[in-house]
Amino acid sequence: MKLILARHGETEFNRLRKFYGTADVKIDEKGKEQAKLLATKVNKLYPTVFVVTNLKRTTETLAPLKEQRPTVPTIILPDFAEKGFGNWEGLDADEIEERYPDEWEKWLAAPLTYTPPTIEAFSDFKERVNYGLRWLLDHTMENDVVFIVAHLGSIRIIYQELVDPTADFYSLKFPASCYSIINIKNGIVQNWYLNQ
């Protein structure tokens, strides 16, 4: 099985450096260009299954490739959605610090273990993504080429789960318009290629 992982295209909230997690924002004009470039690259890999989350930025990123391969089935997998940031969604770092100074300082000091009110715990997020990954691996075939359009956080967790559990979560880079490949045979990762 070949897993192809890609981050959705740019959104206005990316550009404005806002936290947005589960906020259902659209990709912007740059994001649409990134999606077209991604489609050109991934089309050559002959995907047999598409996977998106329940957030429109992943569906919109897939759209140019879906137009080229309309018969490829699409699975909507909400478990791969981005980590929920509750009351912080739509705010940038300065706005969060101003409105929630204590919570912000505690979160900066321990972002993987401290959970501010209204925000999804990182442990719950990780468990959710890994549950979705196990479901996907159980419901696809050994010879499938699975193209997943997801979010930076969920792709980082998939990489940690399949490739390197010791990798620093925040150091992992998966830029828009690039894809990464993880090859799996008999349930064992054979090799991987990042950010093609």
JSON list of N, CA, C and O in Angstrom, two decimals, residues 31-89:
[
{"chain": "A", "resi": 31, "resn": "GLY", "atom": "N", "xyz": [-3.99, 29.17, -2.30]},
{"chain": "A", "resi": 31, "resn": "GLY", "atom": "CA", "xyz": [-4.32, 27.78, -2.00]},
{"chain": "A", "resi": 31, "resn": "GLY", "atom": "C", "xyz": [-4.84, 27.03, -3.22]},
{"chain": "A", "resi": 31, "resn": "GLY", "atom": "O", "xyz": [-4.54, 25.85, -3.42]},
{"chain": "A", "resi": 32, "resn": "LYS", "atom": "N", "xyz": [-5.62, 27.71, -4.05]},
{"chain": "A", "resi": 32, "resn": "LYS", "atom": "CA", "xyz": [-6.14, 27.09, -5.28]},
{"chain": "A", "resi": 32, "resn": "LYS", "atom": "C", "xyz": [-5.01, 26.78, -6.25]},
{"chain": "A", "resi": 32, "resn": "LYS", "atom": "O", "xyz": [-5.00, 25.72, -6.91]},
{"chain": "A", "resi": 33, "resn": "GLU", "atom": "N", "xyz": [-4.02, 27.68, -6.34]},
{"chain": "A", "resi": 33, "resn": "GLU", "atom": "CA", "xyz": [-2.85, 27.41, -7.19]},
{"chain": "A", "resi": 33, "resn": "GLU", "atom": "C", "xyz": [-2.04, 26.25, -6.64]},
{"chain": "A", "resi": 33, "resn": "GLU", "atom": "O", "xyz": [-1.54, 25.40, -7.40]},
{"chain": "A", "resi": 34, "resn": "GLN", "atom": "N", "xyz": [-1.90, 26.19, -5.33]},
{"chain": "A", "resi": 34, "resn": "GLN", "atom": "CA", "xyz": [-1.19, 25.08, -4.70]},
{"chain": "A", "resi": 34, "resn": "GLN", "atom": "C", "xyz": [-1.90, 23.76, -4.97]},
{"chain": "A", "resi": 34, "resn": "GLN", "atom": "O", "xyz": [-1.26, 22.73, -5.22]},
{"chain": "A", "resi": 35, "resn": "ALA", "atom": "N", "xyz": [-3.23, 23.79, -4.94]},
{"chain": "A", "resi": 35, "resn": "ALA", "atom": "CA", "xyz": [-4.02, 22.58, -5.20]},
{"chain": "A", "resi": 35, "resn": "ALA", "atom": "C", "xyz": [-3.82, 22.10, -6.63]},
{"chain": "A", "resi": 35, "resn": "ALA", "atom": "O", "xyz": [-3.73, 20.88, -6.89]},
{"chain": "A", "resi": 36, "resn": "LYS", "atom": "N", "xyz": [-3.74, 23.02, -7.58]},
{"chain": "A", "resi": 36, "resn": "LYS", "atom": "CA", "xyz": [-3.51, 22.64, -8.98]},
{"chain": "A", "resi": 36, "resn": "LYS", "atom": "C", "xyz": [-2.13, 22.02, -9.16]},
{"chain": "A", "resi": 36, "resn": "LYS", "atom": "O", "xyz": [-1.98, 21.01, -9.87]},
{"chain": "A", "resi": 37, "resn": "LEU", "atom": "N", "xyz": [-1.13, 22.60, -8.53]},
{"chain": "A", "resi": 37, "resn": "LEU", "atom": "CA", "xyz": [0.22, 22.05, -8.61]},
{"chain": "A", "resi": 37, "resn": "LEU", "atom": "C", "xyz": [0.28, 20.66, -7.98]},
{"chain": "A", "resi": 37, "resn": "LEU", "atom": "O", "xyz": [0.88, 19.73, -8.54]},
{"chain": "A", "resi": 38, "resn": "LEU", "atom": "N", "xyz": [-0.36, 20.51, -6.84]},
{"chain": "A", "resi": 38, "resn": "LEU", "atom": "CA", "xyz": [-0.41, 19.22, -6.16]},
{"chain": "A", "resi": 38, "resn": "LEU", "atom": "C", "xyz": [-1.08, 18.17, -7.04]},
{"chain": "A", "resi": 38, "resn": "LEU", "atom": "O", "xyz": [-0.62, 17.03, -7.16]},
{"chain": "A", "resi": 39, "resn": "ALA", "atom": "N", "xyz": [-2.17, 18.54, -7.69]},
{"chain": "A", "resi": 39, "resn": "ALA", "atom": "CA", "xyz": [-2.90, 17.62, -8.56]},
{"chain": "A", "resi": 39, "resn": "ALA", "atom": "C", "xyz": [-2.00, 17.14, -9.71]},
{"chain": "A", "resi": 39, "resn": "ALA", "atom": "O", "xyz": [-2.00, 15.95, -10.05]},
{"chain": "A", "resi": 40, "resn": "THR", "atom": "N", "xyz": [-1.24, 18.05, -10.28]},
{"chain": "A", "resi": 40, "resn": "THR", "atom": "CA", "xyz": [-0.33, 17.68, -11.38]},
{"chain": "A", "resi": 40, "resn": "THR", "atom": "C", "xyz": [0.69, 16.65, -10.91]},
{"chain": "A", "resi": 40, "resn": "THR", "atom": "O", "xyz": [0.99, 15.68, -11.62]},
{"chain": "A", "resi": 41, "resn": "LYS", "atom": "N", "xyz": [1.20, 16.83, -9.70]},
{"chain": "A", "resi": 41, "resn": "LYS", "atom": "CA", "xyz": [2.20, 15.90, -9.16]},
{"chain": "A", "resi": 41, "resn": "LYS", "atom": "C", "xyz": [1.58, 14.53, -8.83]},
{"chain": "A", "resi": 41, "resn": "LYS", "atom": "O", "xyz": [2.11, 13.48, -9.21]},
{"chain": "A", "resi": 42, "resn": "VAL", "atom": "N", "xyz": [0.47, 14.55, -8.11]},
{"chain": "A", "resi": 42, "resn": "VAL", "atom": "CA", "xyz": [-0.11, 13.31, -7.59]},
{"chain": "A", "resi": 42, "resn": "VAL", "atom": "C", "xyz": [-0.80, 12.50, -8.68]},
{"chain": "A", "resi": 42, "resn": "VAL", "atom": "O", "xyz": [-0.85, 11.26, -8.62]},
{"chain": "A", "resi": 43, "resn": "ASN", "atom": "N", "xyz": [-1.29, 13.15, -9.72]},
{"chain": "A", "resi": 43, "resn": "ASN", "atom": "CA", "xyz": [-1.95, 12.45, -10.81]},
{"chain": "A", "resi": 43, "resn": "ASN", "atom": "C", "xyz": [-1.03, 11.39, -11.42]},
{"chain": "A", "resi": 43, "resn": "ASN", "atom": "O", "xyz": [-1.48, 10.32, -11.83]},
{"chain": "A", "resi": 44, "resn": "LYS", "atom": "N", "xyz": [0.27, 11.65, -11.42]},
{"chain": "A", "resi": 44, "resn": "LYS", "atom": "CA", "xyz": [1.25, 10.73, -12.01]},
{"chain": "A", "resi": 44, "resn": "LYS", "atom": "C", "xyz": [1.47, 9.49, -11.15]},
{"chain": "A", "resi": 44, "resn": "LYS", "atom": "O", "xyz": [2.13, 8.54, -11.57]},
{"chain": "A", "resi": 45, "resn": "LEU", "atom": "N", "xyz": [0.93, 9.51, -9.91]},
{"chain": "A", "resi": 45, "resn": "LEU", "atom": "CA", "xyz": [1.08, 8.37, -9.01]},
{"chain": "A", "resi": 45, "resn": "LEU", "atom": "C", "xyz": [-0.11, 7.42, -9.06]},
{"chain": "A", "resi": 45, "resn": "LEU", "atom": "O", "xyz": [-0.13, 6.41, -8.36]},
{"chain": "A", "resi": 46, "resn": "TYR", "atom": "N", "xyz": [-1.10, 7.75, -9.88]},
{"chain": "A", "resi": 46, "resn": "TYR", "atom": "CA", "xyz": [-2.28, 6.90, -10.11]},
{"chain": "A", "resi": 46, "resn": "TYR", "atom": "C", "xyz": [-2.99, 6.49, -8.82]},
{"chain": "A", "resi": 46, "resn": "TYR", "atom": "O", "xyz": [-3.11, 5.31, -8.51]},
{"chain": "A", "resi": 47, "resn": "PRO", "atom": "N", "xyz": [-3.48, 7.46, -8.06]},
{"chain": "A", "resi": 47, "resn": "PRO", "atom": "CA", "xyz": [-4.18, 7.11, -6.82]},
{"chain": "A", "resi": 47, "resn": "PRO", "atom": "C", "xyz": [-5.45, 6.31, -7.10]},
{"chain": "A", "resi": 47, "resn": "PRO", "atom": "O", "xyz": [-6.13, 6.51, -8.11]},
{"chain": "A", "resi": 48, "resn": "THR", "atom": "N", "xyz": [-5.77, 5.38, -6.17]},
{"chain": "A", "resi": 48, "resn": "THR", "atom": "CA", "xyz": [-6.96, 4.54, -6.31]},
{"chain": "A", "resi": 48, "resn": "THR", "atom": "C", "xyz": [-8.04, 4.89, -5.28]},
{"chain": "A", "resi": 48, "resn": "THR", "atom": "O", "xyz": [-9.19, 4.46, -5.42]},
{"chain": "A", "resi": 49, "resn": "VAL", "atom": "N", "xyz": [-7.66, 5.63, -4.25]},
{"chain": "A", "resi": 49, "resn": "VAL", "atom": "CA", "xyz": [-8.60, 6.05, -3.21]},
{"chain": "A", "resi": 49, "resn": "VAL", "atom": "C", "xyz": [-8.22, 7.47, -2.78]},
{"chain": "A", "resi": 49, "resn": "VAL", "atom": "O", "xyz": [-7.03, 7.76, -2.60]},
{"chain": "A", "resi": 50, "resn": "PHE", "atom": "N", "xyz": [-9.23, 8.33, -2.62]},
{"chain": "A", "resi": 50, "resn": "PHE", "atom": "CA", "xyz": [-9.01, 9.66, -2.08]},
{"chain": "A", "resi": 50, "resn": "PHE", "atom": "C", "xyz": [-9.56, 9.71, -0.65]},
{"chain": "A", "resi": 50, "resn": "PHE", "atom": "O", "xyz": [-10.60, 9.13, -0.36]},
{"chain": "A", "resi": 51, "resn": "VAL", "atom": "N", "xyz": [-8.86, 10.44, 0.23]},
{"chain": "A", "resi": 51, "resn": "VAL", "atom": "CA", "xyz": [-9.34, 10.64, 1.60]},
{"chain": "A", "resi": 51, "resn": "VAL", "atom": "C", "xyz": [-9.26, 12.13, 1.91]},
{"chain": "A", "resi": 51, "resn": "VAL", "atom": "O", "xyz": [-8.21, 12.76, 1.70]},
{"chain": "A", "resi": 52, "resn": "VAL", "atom": "N", "xyz": [-10.36, 12.69, 2.41]},
{"chain": "A", "resi": 52, "resn": "VAL", "atom": "CA", "xyz": [-10.39, 14.08, 2.87]},
{"chain": "A", "resi": 52, "resn": "VAL", "atom": "C", "xyz": [-11.01, 14.09, 4.26]},
{"chain": "A", "resi": 52, "resn": "VAL", "atom": "O", "xyz": [-11.57, 13.09, 4.71]},
{"chain": "A", "resi": 53, "resn": "THR", "atom": "N", "xyz": [-10.92, 15.23, 4.93]},
{"chain": "A", "resi": 53, "resn": "THR", "atom": "CA", "xyz": [-11.60, 15.36, 6.22]},
{"chain": "A", "resi": 53, "resn": "THR", "atom": "C", "xyz": [-12.96, 16.00, 5.99]},
{"chain": "A", "resi": 53, "resn": "THR", "atom": "O", "xyz": [-13.37, 16.25, 4.85]},
{"chain": "A", "resi": 54, "resn": "ASN", "atom": "N", "xyz": [-13.66, 16.29, 7.08]},
{"chain": "A", "resi": 54, "resn": "ASN", "atom": "CA", "xyz": [-14.97, 16.91, 6.98]},
{"chain": "A", "resi": 54, "resn": "ASN", "atom": "C", "xyz": [-14.88, 18.43, 6.84]},
{"chain": "A", "resi": 54, "resn": "ASN", "atom": "O", "xyz": [-15.90, 19.12, 6.88]},
{"chain": "A", "resi": 55, "resn": "LEU", "atom": "N", "xyz": [-13.66, 18.96, 6.67]},
{"chain": "A", "resi": 55, "resn": "LEU", "atom": "CA", "xyz": [-13.47, 20.40, 6.54]},
{"chain": "A", "resi": 55, "resn": "LEU", "atom": "C", "xyz": [-13.22, 20.77, 5.08]},
{"chain": "A", "resi": 55, "resn": "LEU", "atom": "O", "xyz": [-12.43, 20.12, 4.39]},
{"chain": "A", "resi": 56, "resn": "LYS", "atom": "N", "xyz": [-13.89, 21.83, 4.62]},
{"chain": "A", "resi": 56, "resn": "LYS", "atom": "CA", "xyz": [-13.93, 22.13, 3.18]},
{"chain": "A", "resi": 56, "resn": "LYS", "atom": "C", "xyz": [-12.56, 22.42, 2.58]},
{"chain": "A", "resi": 56, "resn": "LYS", "atom": "O", "xyz": [-12.35, 22.22, 1.38]},
{"chain": "A", "resi": 57, "resn": "ARG", "atom": "N", "xyz": [-11.59, 22.87, 3.39]},
{"chain": "A", "resi": 57, "resn": "ARG", "atom": "CA", "xyz": [-10.29, 23.17, 2.80]},
{"chain": "A", "resi": 57, "resn": "ARG", "atom": "C", "xyz": [-9.59, 21.93, 2.24]},
{"chain": "A", "resi": 57, "resn": "ARG", "atom": "O", "xyz": [-8.78, 22.05, 1.34]},
{"chain": "A", "resi": 58, "resn": "THR", "atom": "N", "xyz": [-9.92, 20.75, 2.77]},
{"chain": "A", "resi": 58, "resn": "THR", "atom": "CA", "xyz": [-9.33, 19.53, 2.20]},
{"chain": "A", "resi": 58, "resn": "THR", "atom": "C", "xyz": [-10.06, 19.14, 0.90]},
{"chain": "A", "resi": 58, "resn": "THR", "atom": "O", "xyz": [-9.41, 18.76, -0.07]},
{"chain": "A", "resi": 59, "resn": "THR", "atom": "N", "xyz": [-11.38, 19.25, 0.90]},
{"chain": "A", "resi": 59, "resn": "THR", "atom": "CA", "xyz": [-12.15, 18.93, -0.31]},
{"chain": "A", "resi": 59, "resn": "THR", "atom": "C", "xyz": [-11.79, 19.87, -1.44]},
{"chain": "A", "resi": 59, "resn": "THR", "atom": "O", "xyz": [-11.65, 19.45, -2.59]},
{"chain": "A", "resi": 60, "resn": "GLU", "atom": "N", "xyz": [-11.63, 21.15, -1.12]},
{"chain": "A", "resi": 60, "resn": "GLU", "atom": "CA", "xyz": [-11.27, 22.13, -2.15]},
{"chain": "A", "resi": 60, "resn": "GLU", "atom": "C", "xyz": [-9.85, 21.88, -2.69]},
{"chain": "A", "resi": 60, "resn": "GLU", "atom": "O", "xyz": [-9.59, 22.10, -3.88]},
{"chain": "A", "resi": 61, "resn": "THR", "atom": "N", "xyz": [-8.95, 21.41, -1.82]},
{"chain": "A", "resi": 61, "resn": "THR", "atom": "CA", "xyz": [-7.60, 21.09, -2.28]},
{"chain": "A", "resi": 61, "resn": "THR", "atom": "C", "xyz": [-7.59, 19.87, -3.19]},
{"chain": "A", "resi": 61, "resn": "THR", "atom": "O", "xyz": [-6.83, 19.80, -4.15]},
{"chain": "A", "resi": 62, "resn": "LEU", "atom": "N", "xyz": [-8.45, 18.92, -2.89]},
{"chain": "A", "resi": 62, "resn": "LEU", "atom": "CA", "xyz": [-8.55, 17.72, -3.73]},
{"chain": "A", "resi": 62, "resn": "LEU", "atom": "C", "xyz": [-9.21, 18.00, -5.07]},
{"chain": "A", "resi": 62, "resn": "LEU", "atom": "O", "xyz": [-8.95, 17.30, -6.06]},
{"chain": "A", "resi": 63, "resn": "ALA", "atom": "N", "xyz": [-10.04, 19.03, -5.16]},
{"chain": "A", "resi": 63, "resn": "ALA", "atom": "CA", "xyz": [-10.92, 19.25, -6.32]},
{"chain": "A", "resi": 63, "resn": "ALA", "atom": "C", "xyz": [-10.22, 19.17, -7.68]},
{"chain": "A", "resi": 63, "resn": "ALA", "atom": "O", "xyz": [-10.73, 18.50, -8.59]},
{"chain": "A", "resi": 64, "resn": "PRO", "atom": "N", "xyz": [-9.05, 19.82, -7.90]},
{"chain": "A", "resi": 64, "resn": "PRO", "atom": "CA", "xyz": [-8.44, 19.73, -9.23]},
{"chain": "A", "resi": 64, "resn": "PRO", "atom": "C", "xyz": [-8.05, 18.31, -9.64]},
{"chain": "A", "resi": 64, "resn": "PRO", "atom": "O", "xyz": [-8.17, 17.94, -10.80]},
{"chain": "A", "resi": 65, "resn": "LEU", "atom": "N", "xyz": [-7.62, 17.51, -8.67]},
{"chain": "A", "resi": 65, "resn": "LEU", "atom": "CA", "xyz": [-7.28, 16.12, -8.97]},
{"chain": "A", "resi": 65, "resn": "LEU", "atom": "C", "xyz": [-8.54, 15.29, -9.17]},
{"chain": "A", "resi": 65, "resn": "LEU", "atom": "O", "xyz": [-8.59, 14.41, -10.04]},
{"chain": "A", "resi": 66, "resn": "LYS", "atom": "N", "xyz": [-9.57, 15.57, -8.38]},
{"chain": "A", "resi": 66, "resn": "LYS", "atom": "CA", "xyz": [-10.84, 14.86, -8.51]},
{"chain": "A", "resi": 66, "resn": "LYS", "atom": "C", "xyz": [-11.43, 15.09, -9.91]},
{"chain": "A", "resi": 66, "resn": "LYS", "atom": "O", "xyz": [-12.04, 14.18, -10.50]},
{"chain": "A", "resi": 67, "resn": "GLU", "atom": "N", "xyz": [-11.23, 16.28, -10.46]},
{"chain": "A", "resi": 67, "resn": "GLU", "atom": "CA", "xyz": [-11.70, 16.57, -11.82]},
{"chain": "A", "resi": 67, "resn": "GLU", "atom": "C", "xyz": [-10.98, 15.68, -12.84]},
{"chain": "A", "resi": 67, "resn": "GLU", "atom": "O", "xyz": [-11.57, 15.24, -13.82]},
{"chain": "A", "resi": 68, "resn": "GLN", "atom": "N", "xyz": [-9.70, 15.43, -12.61]},
{"chain": "A", "resi": 68, "resn": "GLN", "atom": "CA", "xyz": [-8.92, 14.60, -13.52]},
{"chain": "A", "resi": 68, "resn": "GLN", "atom": "C", "xyz": [-9.22, 13.12, -13.34]},
{"chain": "A", "resi": 68, "resn": "GLN", "atom": "O", "xyz": [-9.09, 12.34, -14.28]},
{"chain": "A", "resi": 69, "resn": "ARG", "atom": "N", "xyz": [-9.61, 12.73, -12.13]},
{"chain": "A", "resi": 69, "resn": "ARG", "atom": "CA", "xyz": [-9.89, 11.32, -11.83]},
{"chain": "A", "resi": 69, "resn": "ARG", "atom": "C", "xyz": [-11.24, 11.19, -11.12]},
{"chain": "A", "resi": 69, "resn": "ARG", "atom": "O", "xyz": [-11.32, 10.84, -9.94]},
{"chain": "A", "resi": 70, "resn": "PRO", "atom": "N", "xyz": [-12.32, 11.48, -11.85]},
{"chain": "A", "resi": 70, "resn": "PRO", "atom": "CA", "xyz": [-13.65, 11.52, -11.22]},
{"chain": "A", "resi": 70, "resn": "PRO", "atom": "C", "xyz": [-14.16, 10.16, -10.73]},
{"chain": "A", "resi": 70, "resn": "PRO", "atom": "O", "xyz": [-15.07, 10.12, -9.90]},
{"chain": "A", "resi": 71, "resn": "THR", "atom": "N", "xyz": [-13.60, 9.06, -11.24]},
{"chain": "A", "resi": 71, "resn": "THR", "atom": "CA", "xyz": [-14.11, 7.75, -10.83]},
{"chain": "A", "resi": 71, "resn": "THR", "atom": "C", "xyz": [-13.43, 7.21, -9.57]},
{"chain": "A", "resi": 71, "resn": "THR", "atom": "O", "xyz": [-13.87, 6.19, -9.03]},
{"chain": "A", "resi": 72, "resn": "VAL", "atom": "N", "xyz": [-12.39, 7.87, -9.11]},
{"chain": "A", "resi": 72, "resn": "VAL", "atom": "CA", "xyz": [-11.72, 7.41, -7.88]},
{"chain": "A", "resi": 72, "resn": "VAL", "atom": "C", "xyz": [-12.62, 7.69, -6.68]},
{"chain": "A", "resi": 72, "resn": "VAL", "atom": "O", "xyz": [-13.08, 8.82, -6.50]},
{"chain": "A", "resi": 73, "resn": "PRO", "atom": "N", "xyz": [-12.90, 6.68, -5.85]},
{"chain": "A", "resi": 73, "resn": "PRO", "atom": "CA", "xyz": [-13.79, 6.90, -4.70]},
{"chain": "A", "resi": 73, "resn": "PRO", "atom": "C", "xyz": [-13.14, 7.81, -3.65]},
{"chain": "A", "resi": 73, "resn": "PRO", "atom": "O", "xyz": [-11.92, 7.79, -3.46]},
{"chain": "A", "resi": 74, "resn": "THR", "atom": "N", "xyz": [-13.98, 8.60, -2.97]},
{"chain": "A", "resi": 74, "resn": "THR", "atom": "CA", "xyz": [-13.52, 9.51, -1.93]},
{"chain": "A", "resi": 74, "resn": "THR", "atom": "C", "xyz": [-14.10, 9.10, -0.59]},
{"chain": "A", "resi": 74, "resn": "THR", "atom": "O", "xyz": [-15.31, 8.94, -0.45]},
{"chain": "A", "resi": 75, "resn": "ILE", "atom": "N", "xyz": [-13.23, 8.95, 0.40]},
{"chain": "A", "resi": 75, "resn": "ILE", "atom": "CA", "xyz": [-13.64, 8.67, 1.78]},
{"chain": "A", "resi": 75, "resn": "ILE", "atom": "C", "xyz": [-13.52, 9.97, 2.57]},
{"chain": "A", "resi": 75, "resn": "ILE", "atom": "O", "xyz": [-12.49, 10.63, 2.53]},
{"chain": "A", "resi": 76, "resn": "ILE", "atom": "N", "xyz": [-14.59, 10.33, 3.29]},
{"chain": "A", "resi": 76, "resn": "ILE", "atom": "CA", "xyz": [-14.54, 11.47, 4.20]},
{"chain": "A", "resi": 76, "resn": "ILE", "atom": "C", "xyz": [-14.25, 10.93, 5.60]},
{"chain": "A", "resi": 76, "resn": "ILE", "atom": "O", "xyz": [-15.02, 10.13, 6.14]},
{"chain": "A", "resi": 77, "resn": "LEU", "atom": "N", "xyz": [-13.11, 11.34, 6.17]},
{"chain": "A", "resi": 77, "resn": "LEU", "atom": "CA", "xyz": [-12.65, 10.79, 7.44]},
{"chain": "A", "resi": 77, "resn": "LEU", "atom": "C", "xyz": [-12.48, 11.94, 8.46]},
{"chain": "A", "resi": 77, "resn": "LEU", "atom": "O", "xyz": [-11.41, 12.54, 8.55]},
{"chain": "A", "resi": 78, "resn": "PRO", "atom": "N", "xyz": [-13.53, 12.24, 9.22]},
{"chain": "A", "resi": 78, "resn": "PRO", "atom": "CA", "xyz": [-13.44, 13.34, 10.20]},
{"chain": "A", "resi": 78, "resn": "PRO", "atom": "C", "xyz": [-12.35, 13.14, 11.24]},
{"chain": "A", "resi": 78, "resn": "PRO", "atom": "O", "xyz": [-11.88, 14.13, 11.83]},
{"chain": "A", "resi": 79, "resn": "ASP", "atom": "N", "xyz": [-11.94, 11.90, 11.50]},
{"chain": "A", "resi": 79, "resn": "ASP", "atom": "CA", "xyz": [-10.89, 11.66, 12.49]},
{"chain": "A", "resi": 79, "resn": "ASP", "atom": "C", "xyz": [-9.57, 12.33, 12.12]},
{"chain": "A", "resi": 79, "resn": "ASP", "atom": "O", "xyz": [-8.72, 12.56, 12.99]},
{"chain": "A", "resi": 80, "resn": "PHE", "atom": "N", "xyz": [-9.36, 12.63, 10.85]},
{"chain": "A", "resi": 80, "resn": "PHE", "atom": "CA", "xyz": [-8.14, 13.29, 10.40]},
{"chain": "A", "resi": 80, "resn": "PHE", "atom": "C", "xyz": [-8.24, 14.82, 10.42]},
{"chain": "A", "resi": 80, "resn": "PHE", "atom": "O", "xyz": [-7.32, 15.51, 10.00]},
{"chain": "A", "resi": 81, "resn": "ALA", "atom": "N", "xyz": [-9.35, 15.35, 10.93]},
{"chain": "A", "resi": 81, "resn": "ALA", "atom": "CA", "xyz": [-9.49, 16.81, 11.01]},
{"chain": "A", "resi": 81, "resn": "ALA", "atom": "C", "xyz": [-8.46, 17.39, 11.96]},
{"chain": "A", "resi": 81, "resn": "ALA", "atom": "O", "xyz": [-7.91, 16.69, 12.82]},
{"chain": "A", "resi": 82, "resn": "GLU", "atom": "N", "xyz": [-8.21, 18.68, 11.81]},
{"chain": "A", "resi": 82, "resn": "GLU", "atom": "CA", "xyz": [-7.22, 19.35, 12.65]},
{"chain": "A", "resi": 82, "resn": "GLU", "atom": "C", "xyz": [-7.67, 19.41, 14.10]},
{"chain": "A", "resi": 82, "resn": "GLU", "atom": "O", "xyz": [-8.85, 19.28, 14.42]},
{"chain": "A", "resi": 83, "resn": "LYS", "atom": "N", "xyz": [-6.71, 19.59, 15.00]},
{"chain": "A", "resi": 83, "resn": "LYS", "atom": "CA", "xyz": [-6.98, 19.73, 16.43]},
{"chain": "A", "resi": 83, "resn": "LYS", "atom": "C", "xyz": [-7.88, 20.94, 16.66]},
{"chain": "A", "resi": 83, "resn": "LYS", "atom": "O", "xyz": [-7.67, 22.01, 16.10]},
{"chain": "A", "resi": 84, "resn": "GLY", "atom": "N", "xyz": [-8.88, 20.76, 17.50]},
{"chain": "A", "resi": 84, "resn": "GLY", "atom": "CA", "xyz": [-9.80, 21.84, 17.81]},
{"chain": "A", "resi": 84, "resn": "GLY", "atom": "C", "xyz": [-9.18, 22.84, 18.78]},
{"chain": "A", "resi": 84, "resn": "GLY", "atom": "O", "xyz": [-8.62, 22.45, 19.82]},
{"chain": "A", "resi": 85, "resn": "PHE", "atom": "N", "xyz": [-9.27, 24.13, 18.45]},
{"chain": "A", "resi": 85, "resn": "PHE", "atom": "CA", "xyz": [-8.71, 25.16, 19.32]},
{"chain": "A", "resi": 85, "resn": "PHE", "atom": "C", "xyz": [-9.78, 26.03, 20.00]},
{"chain": "A", "resi": 85, "resn": "PHE", "atom": "O", "xyz": [-9.46, 27.10, 20.51]},
{"chain": "A", "resi": 86, "resn": "GLY", "atom": "N", "xyz": [-11.01, 25.56, 20.01]},
{"chain": "A", "resi": 86, "resn": "GLY", "atom": "CA", "xyz": [-12.05, 26.20, 20.81]},
{"chain": "A", "resi": 86, "resn": "GLY", "atom": "C", "xyz": [-12.13, 27.71, 20.67]},
{"chain": "A", "resi": 86, "resn": "GLY", "atom": "O", "xyz": [-12.21, 28.24, 19.55]},
{"chain": "A", "resi": 87, "resn": "ASN", "atom": "N", "xyz": [-12.09, 28.42, 21.80]},
{"chain": "A", "resi": 87, "resn": "ASN", "atom": "CA", "xyz": [-12.23, 29.88, 21.81]},
{"chain": "A", "resi": 87, "resn": "ASN", "atom": "C", "xyz": [-11.08, 30.60, 21.11]},
{"chain": "A", "resi": 87, "resn": "ASN", "atom": "O", "xyz": [-11.19, 31.79, 20.83]},
{"chain": "A", "resi": 88, "resn": "TRP", "atom": "N", "xyz": [-9.99, 29.90, 20.85]},
{"chain": "A", "resi": 88, "resn": "TRP", "atom": "CA", "xyz": [-8.83, 30.53, 20.22]},
{"chain": "A", "resi": 88, "resn": "TRP", "atom": "C", "xyz": [-8.96, 30.59, 18.70]},
{"chain": "A", "resi": 88, "resn": "TRP", "atom": "O", "xyz": [-8.18, 31.28, 18.04]},
{"chain": "A", "resi": 89, "resn": "GLU", "atom": "N", "xyz": [-9.90, 29.87, 18.15]},
{"chain": "A", "resi": 89, "resn": "GLU", "atom": "CA", "xyz": [-10.01, 29.81, 16.69]},
{"chain": "A", "resi": 89, "resn": "GLU", "atom": "C", "xyz": [-10.41, 31.18, 16.14]},
{"chain": "A", "resi": 89, "resn": "GLU", "atom": "O", "xyz": [-11.30, 31.85, 16.67]}
]
